[in-house]
Short mmCIF file of C-alpha atoms in Angstrom, two decimals:
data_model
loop_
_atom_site.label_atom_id
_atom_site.label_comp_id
_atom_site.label_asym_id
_atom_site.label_seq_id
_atom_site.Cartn_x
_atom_site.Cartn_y
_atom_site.Cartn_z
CA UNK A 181 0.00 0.00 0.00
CA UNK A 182 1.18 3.17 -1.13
CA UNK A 183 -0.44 6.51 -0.06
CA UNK A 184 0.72 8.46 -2.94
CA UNK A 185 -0.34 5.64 -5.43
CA UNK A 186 -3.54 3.95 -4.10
CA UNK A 187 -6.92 5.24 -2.64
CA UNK A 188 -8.01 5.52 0.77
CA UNK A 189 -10.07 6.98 3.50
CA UNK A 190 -8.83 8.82 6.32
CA UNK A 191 -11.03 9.38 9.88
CA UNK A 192 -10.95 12.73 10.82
CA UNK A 193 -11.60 13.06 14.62
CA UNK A 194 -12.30 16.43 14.98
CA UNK A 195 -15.23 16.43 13.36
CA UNK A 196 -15.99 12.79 13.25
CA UNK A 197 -16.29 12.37 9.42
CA UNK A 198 -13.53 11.04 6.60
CA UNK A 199 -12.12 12.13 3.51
CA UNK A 200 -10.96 9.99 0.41
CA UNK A 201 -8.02 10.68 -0.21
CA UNK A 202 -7.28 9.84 -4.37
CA UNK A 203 -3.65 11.20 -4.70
CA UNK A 204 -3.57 9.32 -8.66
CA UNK A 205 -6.06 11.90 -9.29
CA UNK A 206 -4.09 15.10 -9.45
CA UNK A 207 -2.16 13.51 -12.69
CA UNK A 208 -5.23 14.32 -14.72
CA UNK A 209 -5.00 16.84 -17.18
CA UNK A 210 -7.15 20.05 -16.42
CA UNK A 211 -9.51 21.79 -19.31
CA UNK A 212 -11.74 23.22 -16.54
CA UNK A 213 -11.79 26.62 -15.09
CA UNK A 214 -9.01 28.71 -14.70
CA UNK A 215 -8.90 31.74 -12.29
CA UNK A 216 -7.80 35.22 -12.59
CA UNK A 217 -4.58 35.72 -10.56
CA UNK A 218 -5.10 38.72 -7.82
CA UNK A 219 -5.00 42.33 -9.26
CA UNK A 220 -0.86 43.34 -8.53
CA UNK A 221 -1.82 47.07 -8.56
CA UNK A 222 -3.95 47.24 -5.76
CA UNK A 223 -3.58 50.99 -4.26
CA UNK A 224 -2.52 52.08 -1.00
CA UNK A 225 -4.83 54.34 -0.19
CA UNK A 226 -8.00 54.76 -2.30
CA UNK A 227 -10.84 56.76 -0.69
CA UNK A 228 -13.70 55.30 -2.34
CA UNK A 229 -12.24 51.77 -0.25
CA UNK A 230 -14.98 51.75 2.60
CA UNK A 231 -11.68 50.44 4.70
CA UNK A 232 -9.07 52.86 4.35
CA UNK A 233 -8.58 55.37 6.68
CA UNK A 234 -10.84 58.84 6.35
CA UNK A 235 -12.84 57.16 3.72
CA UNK A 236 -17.07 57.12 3.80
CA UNK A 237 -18.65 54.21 4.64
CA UNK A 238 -22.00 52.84 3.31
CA UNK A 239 -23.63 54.29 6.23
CA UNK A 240 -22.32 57.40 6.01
CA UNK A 241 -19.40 57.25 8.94
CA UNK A 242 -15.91 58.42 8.15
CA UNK A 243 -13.13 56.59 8.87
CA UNK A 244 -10.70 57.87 11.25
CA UNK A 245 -7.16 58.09 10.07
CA UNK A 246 -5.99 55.20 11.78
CA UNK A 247 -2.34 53.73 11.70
CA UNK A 248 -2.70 50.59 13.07
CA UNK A 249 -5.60 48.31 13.42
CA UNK A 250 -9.62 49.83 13.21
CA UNK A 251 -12.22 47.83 14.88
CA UNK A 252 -16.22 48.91 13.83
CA UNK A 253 -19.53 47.81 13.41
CA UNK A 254 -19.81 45.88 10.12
CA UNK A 255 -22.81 48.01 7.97
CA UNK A 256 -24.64 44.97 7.26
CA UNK A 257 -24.28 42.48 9.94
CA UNK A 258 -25.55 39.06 9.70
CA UNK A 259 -26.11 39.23 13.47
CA UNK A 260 -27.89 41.84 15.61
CA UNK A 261 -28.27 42.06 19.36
CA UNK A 262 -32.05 42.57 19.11
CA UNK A 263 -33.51 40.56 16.63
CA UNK A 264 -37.04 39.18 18.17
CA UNK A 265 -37.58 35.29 19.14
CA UNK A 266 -39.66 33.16 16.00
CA UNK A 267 -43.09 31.68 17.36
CA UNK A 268 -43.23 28.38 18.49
CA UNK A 269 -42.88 25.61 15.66
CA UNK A 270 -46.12 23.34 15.14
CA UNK A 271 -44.37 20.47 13.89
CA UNK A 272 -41.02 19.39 14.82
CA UNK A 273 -39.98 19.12 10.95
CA UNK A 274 -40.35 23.11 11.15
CA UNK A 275 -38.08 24.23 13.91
CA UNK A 276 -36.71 27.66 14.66
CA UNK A 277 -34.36 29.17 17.13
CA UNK A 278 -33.43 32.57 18.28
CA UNK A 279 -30.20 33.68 16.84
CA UNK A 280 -28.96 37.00 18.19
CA UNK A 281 -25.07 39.02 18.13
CA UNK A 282 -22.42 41.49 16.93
CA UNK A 283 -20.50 42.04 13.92
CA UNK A 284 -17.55 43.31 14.13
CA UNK A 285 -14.63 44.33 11.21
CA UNK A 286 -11.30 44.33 11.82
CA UNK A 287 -8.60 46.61 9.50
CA UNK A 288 -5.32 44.64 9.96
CA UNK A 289 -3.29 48.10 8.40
CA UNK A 290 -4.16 51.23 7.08
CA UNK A 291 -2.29 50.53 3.62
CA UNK A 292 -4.96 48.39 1.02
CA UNK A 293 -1.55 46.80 -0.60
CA UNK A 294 0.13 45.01 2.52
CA UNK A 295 -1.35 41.34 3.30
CA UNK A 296 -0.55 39.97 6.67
CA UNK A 297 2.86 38.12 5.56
CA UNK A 298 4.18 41.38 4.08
CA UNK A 299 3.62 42.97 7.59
CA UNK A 300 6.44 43.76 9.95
CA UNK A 301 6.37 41.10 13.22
CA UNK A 302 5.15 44.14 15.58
CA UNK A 303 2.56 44.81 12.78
CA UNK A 304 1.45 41.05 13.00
CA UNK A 305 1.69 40.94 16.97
CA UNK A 306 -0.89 44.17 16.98
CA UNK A 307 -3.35 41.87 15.14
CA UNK A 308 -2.93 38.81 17.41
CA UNK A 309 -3.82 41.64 20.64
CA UNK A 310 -6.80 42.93 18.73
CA UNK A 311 -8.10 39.65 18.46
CA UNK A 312 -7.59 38.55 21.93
CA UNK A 313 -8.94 41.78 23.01
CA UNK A 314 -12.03 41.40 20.92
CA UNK A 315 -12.48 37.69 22.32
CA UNK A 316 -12.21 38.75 25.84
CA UNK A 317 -14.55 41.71 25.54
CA UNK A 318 -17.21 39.79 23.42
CA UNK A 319 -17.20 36.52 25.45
CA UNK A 320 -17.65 38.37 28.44
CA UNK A 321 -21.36 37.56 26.79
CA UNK A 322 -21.74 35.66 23.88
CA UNK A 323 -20.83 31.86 23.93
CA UNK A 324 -18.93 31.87 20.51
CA UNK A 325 -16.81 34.30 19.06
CA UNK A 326 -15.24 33.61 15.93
CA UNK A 327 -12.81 35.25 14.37
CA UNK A 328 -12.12 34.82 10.80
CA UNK A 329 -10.13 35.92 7.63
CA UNK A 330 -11.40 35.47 4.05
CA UNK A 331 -8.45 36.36 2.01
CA UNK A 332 -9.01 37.10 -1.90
CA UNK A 333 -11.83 37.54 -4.62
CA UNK A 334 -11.95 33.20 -4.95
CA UNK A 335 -12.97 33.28 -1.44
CA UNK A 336 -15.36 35.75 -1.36
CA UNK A 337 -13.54 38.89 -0.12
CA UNK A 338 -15.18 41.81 -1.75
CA UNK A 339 -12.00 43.85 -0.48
CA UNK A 340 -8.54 43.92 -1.15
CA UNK A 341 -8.20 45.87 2.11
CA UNK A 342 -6.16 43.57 4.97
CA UNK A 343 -9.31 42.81 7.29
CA UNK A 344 -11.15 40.30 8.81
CA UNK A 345 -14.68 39.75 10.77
CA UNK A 346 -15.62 39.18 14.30
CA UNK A 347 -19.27 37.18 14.69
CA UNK A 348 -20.13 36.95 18.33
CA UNK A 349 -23.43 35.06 18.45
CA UNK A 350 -25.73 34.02 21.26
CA UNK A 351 -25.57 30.26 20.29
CA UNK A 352 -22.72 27.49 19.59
CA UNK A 353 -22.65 27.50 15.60
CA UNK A 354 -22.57 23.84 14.01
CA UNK A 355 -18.50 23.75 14.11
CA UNK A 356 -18.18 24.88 17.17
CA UNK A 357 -20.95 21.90 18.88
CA UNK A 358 -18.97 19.58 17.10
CA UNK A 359 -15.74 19.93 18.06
CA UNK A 360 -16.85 20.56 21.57
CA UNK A 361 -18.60 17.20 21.24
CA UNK A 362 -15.64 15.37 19.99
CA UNK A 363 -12.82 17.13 22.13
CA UNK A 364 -15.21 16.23 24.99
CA UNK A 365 -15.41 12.95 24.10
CA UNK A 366 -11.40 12.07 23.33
CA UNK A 367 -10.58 13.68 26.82
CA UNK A 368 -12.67 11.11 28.38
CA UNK A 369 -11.80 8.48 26.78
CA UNK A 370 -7.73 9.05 26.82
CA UNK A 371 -7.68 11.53 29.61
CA UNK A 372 -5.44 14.24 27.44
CA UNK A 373 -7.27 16.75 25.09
CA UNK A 374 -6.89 15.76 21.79
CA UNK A 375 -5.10 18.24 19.94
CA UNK A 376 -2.60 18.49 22.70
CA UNK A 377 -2.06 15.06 21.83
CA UNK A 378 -1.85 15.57 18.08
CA UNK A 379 0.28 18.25 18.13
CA UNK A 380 2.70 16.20 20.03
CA UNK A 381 2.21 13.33 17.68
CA UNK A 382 2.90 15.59 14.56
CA UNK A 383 5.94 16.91 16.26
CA UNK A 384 7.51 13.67 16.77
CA UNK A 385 6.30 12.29 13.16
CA UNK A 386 7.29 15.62 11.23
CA UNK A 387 5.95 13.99 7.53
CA UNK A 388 3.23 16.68 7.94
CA UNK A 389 5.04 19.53 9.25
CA UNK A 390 5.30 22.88 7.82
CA UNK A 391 6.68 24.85 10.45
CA UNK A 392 7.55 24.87 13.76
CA UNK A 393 8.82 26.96 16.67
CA UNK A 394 9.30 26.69 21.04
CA UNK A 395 5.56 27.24 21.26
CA UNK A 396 3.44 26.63 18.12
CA UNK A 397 3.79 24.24 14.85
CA UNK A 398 1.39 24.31 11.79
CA UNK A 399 1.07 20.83 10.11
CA UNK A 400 -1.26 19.56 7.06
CA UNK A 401 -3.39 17.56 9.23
CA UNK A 402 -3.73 14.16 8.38
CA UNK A 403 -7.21 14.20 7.41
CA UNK A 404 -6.87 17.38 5.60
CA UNK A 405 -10.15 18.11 3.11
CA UNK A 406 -8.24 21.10 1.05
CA UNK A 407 -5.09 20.57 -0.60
CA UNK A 408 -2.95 22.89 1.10
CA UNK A 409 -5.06 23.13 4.24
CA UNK A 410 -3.15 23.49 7.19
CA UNK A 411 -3.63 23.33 11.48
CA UNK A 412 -2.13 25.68 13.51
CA UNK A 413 -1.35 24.39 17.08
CA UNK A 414 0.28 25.59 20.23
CA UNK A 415 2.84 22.94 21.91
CA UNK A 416 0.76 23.79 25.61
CA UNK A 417 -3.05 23.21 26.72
CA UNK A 418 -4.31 26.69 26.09
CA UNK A 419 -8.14 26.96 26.03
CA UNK A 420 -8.41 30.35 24.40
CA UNK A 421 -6.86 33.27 22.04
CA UNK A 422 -7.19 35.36 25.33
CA UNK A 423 -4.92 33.20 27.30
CA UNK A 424 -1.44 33.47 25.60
CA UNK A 425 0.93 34.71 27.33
CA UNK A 426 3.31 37.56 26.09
CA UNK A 427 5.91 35.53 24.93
CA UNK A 428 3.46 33.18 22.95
CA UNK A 429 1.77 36.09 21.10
CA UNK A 430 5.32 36.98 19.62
CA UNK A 431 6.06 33.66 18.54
CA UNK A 432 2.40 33.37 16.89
CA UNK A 433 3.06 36.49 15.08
CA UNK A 434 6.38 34.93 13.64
CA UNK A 435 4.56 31.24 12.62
CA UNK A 436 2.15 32.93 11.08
CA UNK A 437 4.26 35.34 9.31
CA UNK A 438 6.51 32.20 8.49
CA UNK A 439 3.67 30.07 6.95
CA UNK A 440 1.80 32.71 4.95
CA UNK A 441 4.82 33.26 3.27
CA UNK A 442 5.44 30.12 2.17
CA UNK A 443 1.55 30.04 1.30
CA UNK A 444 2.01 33.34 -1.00
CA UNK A 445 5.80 31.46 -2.62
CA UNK A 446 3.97 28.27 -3.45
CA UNK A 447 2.75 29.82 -6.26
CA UNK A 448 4.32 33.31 -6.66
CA UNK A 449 0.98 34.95 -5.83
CA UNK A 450 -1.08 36.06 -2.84
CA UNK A 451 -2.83 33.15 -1.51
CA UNK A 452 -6.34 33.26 -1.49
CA UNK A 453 -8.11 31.80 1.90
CA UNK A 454 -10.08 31.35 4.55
CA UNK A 455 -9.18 30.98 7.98
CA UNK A 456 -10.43 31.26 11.52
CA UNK A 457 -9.69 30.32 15.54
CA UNK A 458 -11.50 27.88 17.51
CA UNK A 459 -11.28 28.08 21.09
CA UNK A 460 -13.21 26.94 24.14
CA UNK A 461 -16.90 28.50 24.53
CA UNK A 462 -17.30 31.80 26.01
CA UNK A 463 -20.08 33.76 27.94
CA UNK A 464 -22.01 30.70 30.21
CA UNK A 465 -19.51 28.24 29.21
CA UNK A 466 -16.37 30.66 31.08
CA UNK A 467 -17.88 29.29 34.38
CA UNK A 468 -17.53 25.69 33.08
CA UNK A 469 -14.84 23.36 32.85
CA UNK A 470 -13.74 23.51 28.93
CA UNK A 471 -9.92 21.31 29.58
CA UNK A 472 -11.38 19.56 26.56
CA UNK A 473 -10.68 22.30 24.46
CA UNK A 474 -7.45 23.33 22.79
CA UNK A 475 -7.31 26.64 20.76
CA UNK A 476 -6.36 26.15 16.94
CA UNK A 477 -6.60 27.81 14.01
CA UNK A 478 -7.61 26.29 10.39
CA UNK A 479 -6.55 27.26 7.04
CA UNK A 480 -8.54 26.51 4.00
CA UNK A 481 -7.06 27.76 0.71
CA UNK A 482 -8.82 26.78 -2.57
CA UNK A 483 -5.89 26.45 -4.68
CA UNK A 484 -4.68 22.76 -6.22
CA UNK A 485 -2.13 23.32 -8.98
CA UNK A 486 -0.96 26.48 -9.67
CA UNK A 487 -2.24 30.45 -9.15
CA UNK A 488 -5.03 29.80 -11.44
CA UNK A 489 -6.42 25.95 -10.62
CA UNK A 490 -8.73 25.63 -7.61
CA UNK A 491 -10.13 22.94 -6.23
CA UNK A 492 -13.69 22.77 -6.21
CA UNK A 493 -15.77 20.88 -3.65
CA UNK A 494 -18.54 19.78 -5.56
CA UNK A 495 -20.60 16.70 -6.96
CA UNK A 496 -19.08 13.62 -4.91
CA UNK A 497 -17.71 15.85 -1.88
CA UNK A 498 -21.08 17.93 -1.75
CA UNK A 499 -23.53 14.71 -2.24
CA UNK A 500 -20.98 11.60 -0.57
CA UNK A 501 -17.83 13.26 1.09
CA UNK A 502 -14.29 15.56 1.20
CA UNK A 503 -12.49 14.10 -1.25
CA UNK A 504 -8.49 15.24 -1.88
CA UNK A 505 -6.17 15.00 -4.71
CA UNK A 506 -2.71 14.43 -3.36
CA UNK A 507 -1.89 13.48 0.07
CA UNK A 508 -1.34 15.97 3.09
CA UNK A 509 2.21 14.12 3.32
CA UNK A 510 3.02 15.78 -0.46
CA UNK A 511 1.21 19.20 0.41
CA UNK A 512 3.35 19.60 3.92
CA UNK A 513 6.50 18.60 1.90
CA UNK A 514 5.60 20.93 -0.71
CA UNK A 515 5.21 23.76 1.87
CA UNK A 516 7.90 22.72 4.12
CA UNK A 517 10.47 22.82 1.46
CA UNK A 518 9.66 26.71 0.22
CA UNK A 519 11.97 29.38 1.41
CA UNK A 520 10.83 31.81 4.09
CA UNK A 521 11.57 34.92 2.55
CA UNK A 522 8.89 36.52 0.72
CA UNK A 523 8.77 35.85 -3.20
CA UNK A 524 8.52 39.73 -3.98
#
C-alpha cells in the first residue's frame, strides 16, 4: 500500500467524518476553469475603499485616520443584538431558534496593498492583541466568538483591504458543537485533550510539518479536506486566544508570518483563503470546565495546482464526502520545502 499511489479513506476526529483521499487523481490533465490571478496594482490608499482610513462608509461614517488596526460595526451584519424570538414551531420538521449578536470588522493596516505576511512582526503581533482583546470583551457575553479571515476575490472577499470579521453570536454555531462534542469525548476516553495530543504526535512524526517553533507548529493535518489546508497548534493546553501569554503572542506572530509566506511562494501569488480560531466556549460556558478544548486555528485555501487551478468541492464531496487530490504528506512537503523569505 502506497499513499501516494492507491486510494483511501482517512477518519478525521475532529469532526468525526472522513475524507478519500485519491492522490492518482491530481495527474489528470485540467480543461476546466481557470482563475484570474489577484489584481498586482492594488492601491494604497484609495478613498472610495470603505476600509481605508478617512474614507465614507456605506452608512455614512468616516473613517478615522488610523495607523494601526480599526475595529467597527460591520454596515450589514448578519447578526444583531435585538432581533425578536420566531413563534413556536407546530411540527417538529419546522423548527426555529433565536439567533442574536455582533458584527464586528477588523482593519489589519491602514495601507490596502500590505497582506498579513508582508507585515512587519510588531505589525502582525498588533493583530494577534486585537483579536484577543475582541475575544475577551465579546465573550464576556456571547458563547462563541469567531474570528475569521477570508483572504481574496476566490474566497469571497469583496475587499482587497487587509481585514477580517468578528461574529459573536448568542448560540454554539454547528463547528463549534462539534468539536466541543468530539474534544469532549477524546478527553474522556484518553484523559489528554486531543489536539494536545496531536500536536505532540505531529511533532515527533514531522511527515506533515510545515513549520515549527518553542511554542506553536502548523502541520497539514492528516485528514486534511483542502489541498494545502493546514492546522495551527500551540505545543501547551491553552483553552483560548485570550490566554497566551506575552511571549506566545510573539512567537504566533512569527509562525504565522513564516507560513503565509510560504503560502504566497507556493505559487508566486497572494494566496487566497479562509481561515479562523477555535477556542473553548465563552459567555455561560467561562464558568464551566472547557480542559477539553485546545485553541487552533484552520486554514482553508482553494488552490490545487498552480495560481489559477482551484479545487472545487462539488458533486461527490457535496452529495458523498471531502475528497483530496494528493496526500497531506506531499502538500506539507511541498510547503515545508519553500523558502521563508517573501517571493517579492
Amino acid at each position: 500500500f502506497l499513499p501516494a499511489e492507491h486510494q483511501h479513506a482517512r477518519y478525521n476526529p475532529l469532526r468525526d467524518d472522513w475524507v478519500l483521499v485519491s492522490a492518482h487523481r491530481v495527474k489528470r490533465p485540467w480543461q476546466g476553469q481557470l482563475e484570474k490571478p489577484p489584481p498586482e496594482d492594488v492601491p494604497r490608499w484609495d478613498p472610495h475603499n470603505p476600509l481605508c482610513p478617512g474614507a465614507t462608509r456605506a452608512n455614512g461614517e468616516v473613517n478615522p485616520q488610523y495607523e494601526g488596526t480599526f475595529v467597527f460595526p460591520n454596515d450589514f451584519p448578519a447578526l444583531q443584538p435585538d432581533a425578536p424570538e420566531p413563534g413556536d414551531s407546530d411540527h417538529p420538521l419546522f423548527r426555529a431558534a433565536a439567533a442574536r449578536g455582533v458584527c464586528k470588522v477588523m482593519c489589519f493596516h491602514p495601507w490596502s496593498d500590505l497582506t498579513l505576511p508582508l507585515m512587519s512582526l510588531a505589525e502582525i503581533r498588533a493583530v494577534i492583541d486585537a483579536w484577543a482583546e475582541l475575544a475577551a470583551e465579546l465573550g464576556a457575553s456571547y458563547p462563541w466568538v469567531q474570528i475569521f479571515e477570508n483572504k481574496g476575490a476566490m474566497m469571497g472577499c469583496s475587499n482587497p483591504h487587509p481585514h477580517c470579521q468578528v461574529w459573536a453570536s448568542s448560540f454554539l454555531p454547528n463547528e463549534a458543537r462539534l468539536e466541543d462534542r468530539t474534544q469532549r469525548q477524546h478527553l474522556s476516553q484518553h484523559g489528554v485533550p486531543m489536539l494536545l495530543e496531536y500536536a505532540e504526535q505531529e511533532a515527533r512524526r514531522k511527515e506533515r510539518l510545515v513549520v515549527e517553533n518553542a511554542d506553536w507548529l502548523v502541520v497539514v493535518p492528516y485528514w486534511a479536506t483542502w489541498p494545502y489546508q493546514t492546522l495551527l497548534l500551540p505545543r501547551r493546553h491553552v483553552c483560548r486566544l485570550q490566554d497566551l501569554r506575552d511571549s506566545e503572542r510573539d512567537s504566533l506572530a512569527s509562525i504565522m508570518q513564516r507560513l503565509l509566506i510560504k503560502y504566497d511562494n507556493l505559487f508566486e501569488v497572494s494566496f487566497p483563503y479562509s481561515m479562523g480560531w477555535h477556542g473553548a466556549p465563552t459567555g455561560p460556558y467561562l464558568e464551566e470546565d472547557c480542559g477539553h478544548w485546545q485553541l487552533h486555528a484552520h486554514y482553508y485555501p482553494p488552490l490545487l495546482r498552480s495560481a489559477t487551478v482551484r479545487k472545487f468541492m462539488v458533486g461527490y464531496e457535496m452529495l458523498a464526502q471531502a475528497q483530496r487530490d494528493l496526500t497531506p504528506e506531499q502538500a506539507a512537503e511541498r510547503l515545508r520545502s519553500l523558502p521563508e523569505v517573501h517571493y517579492k
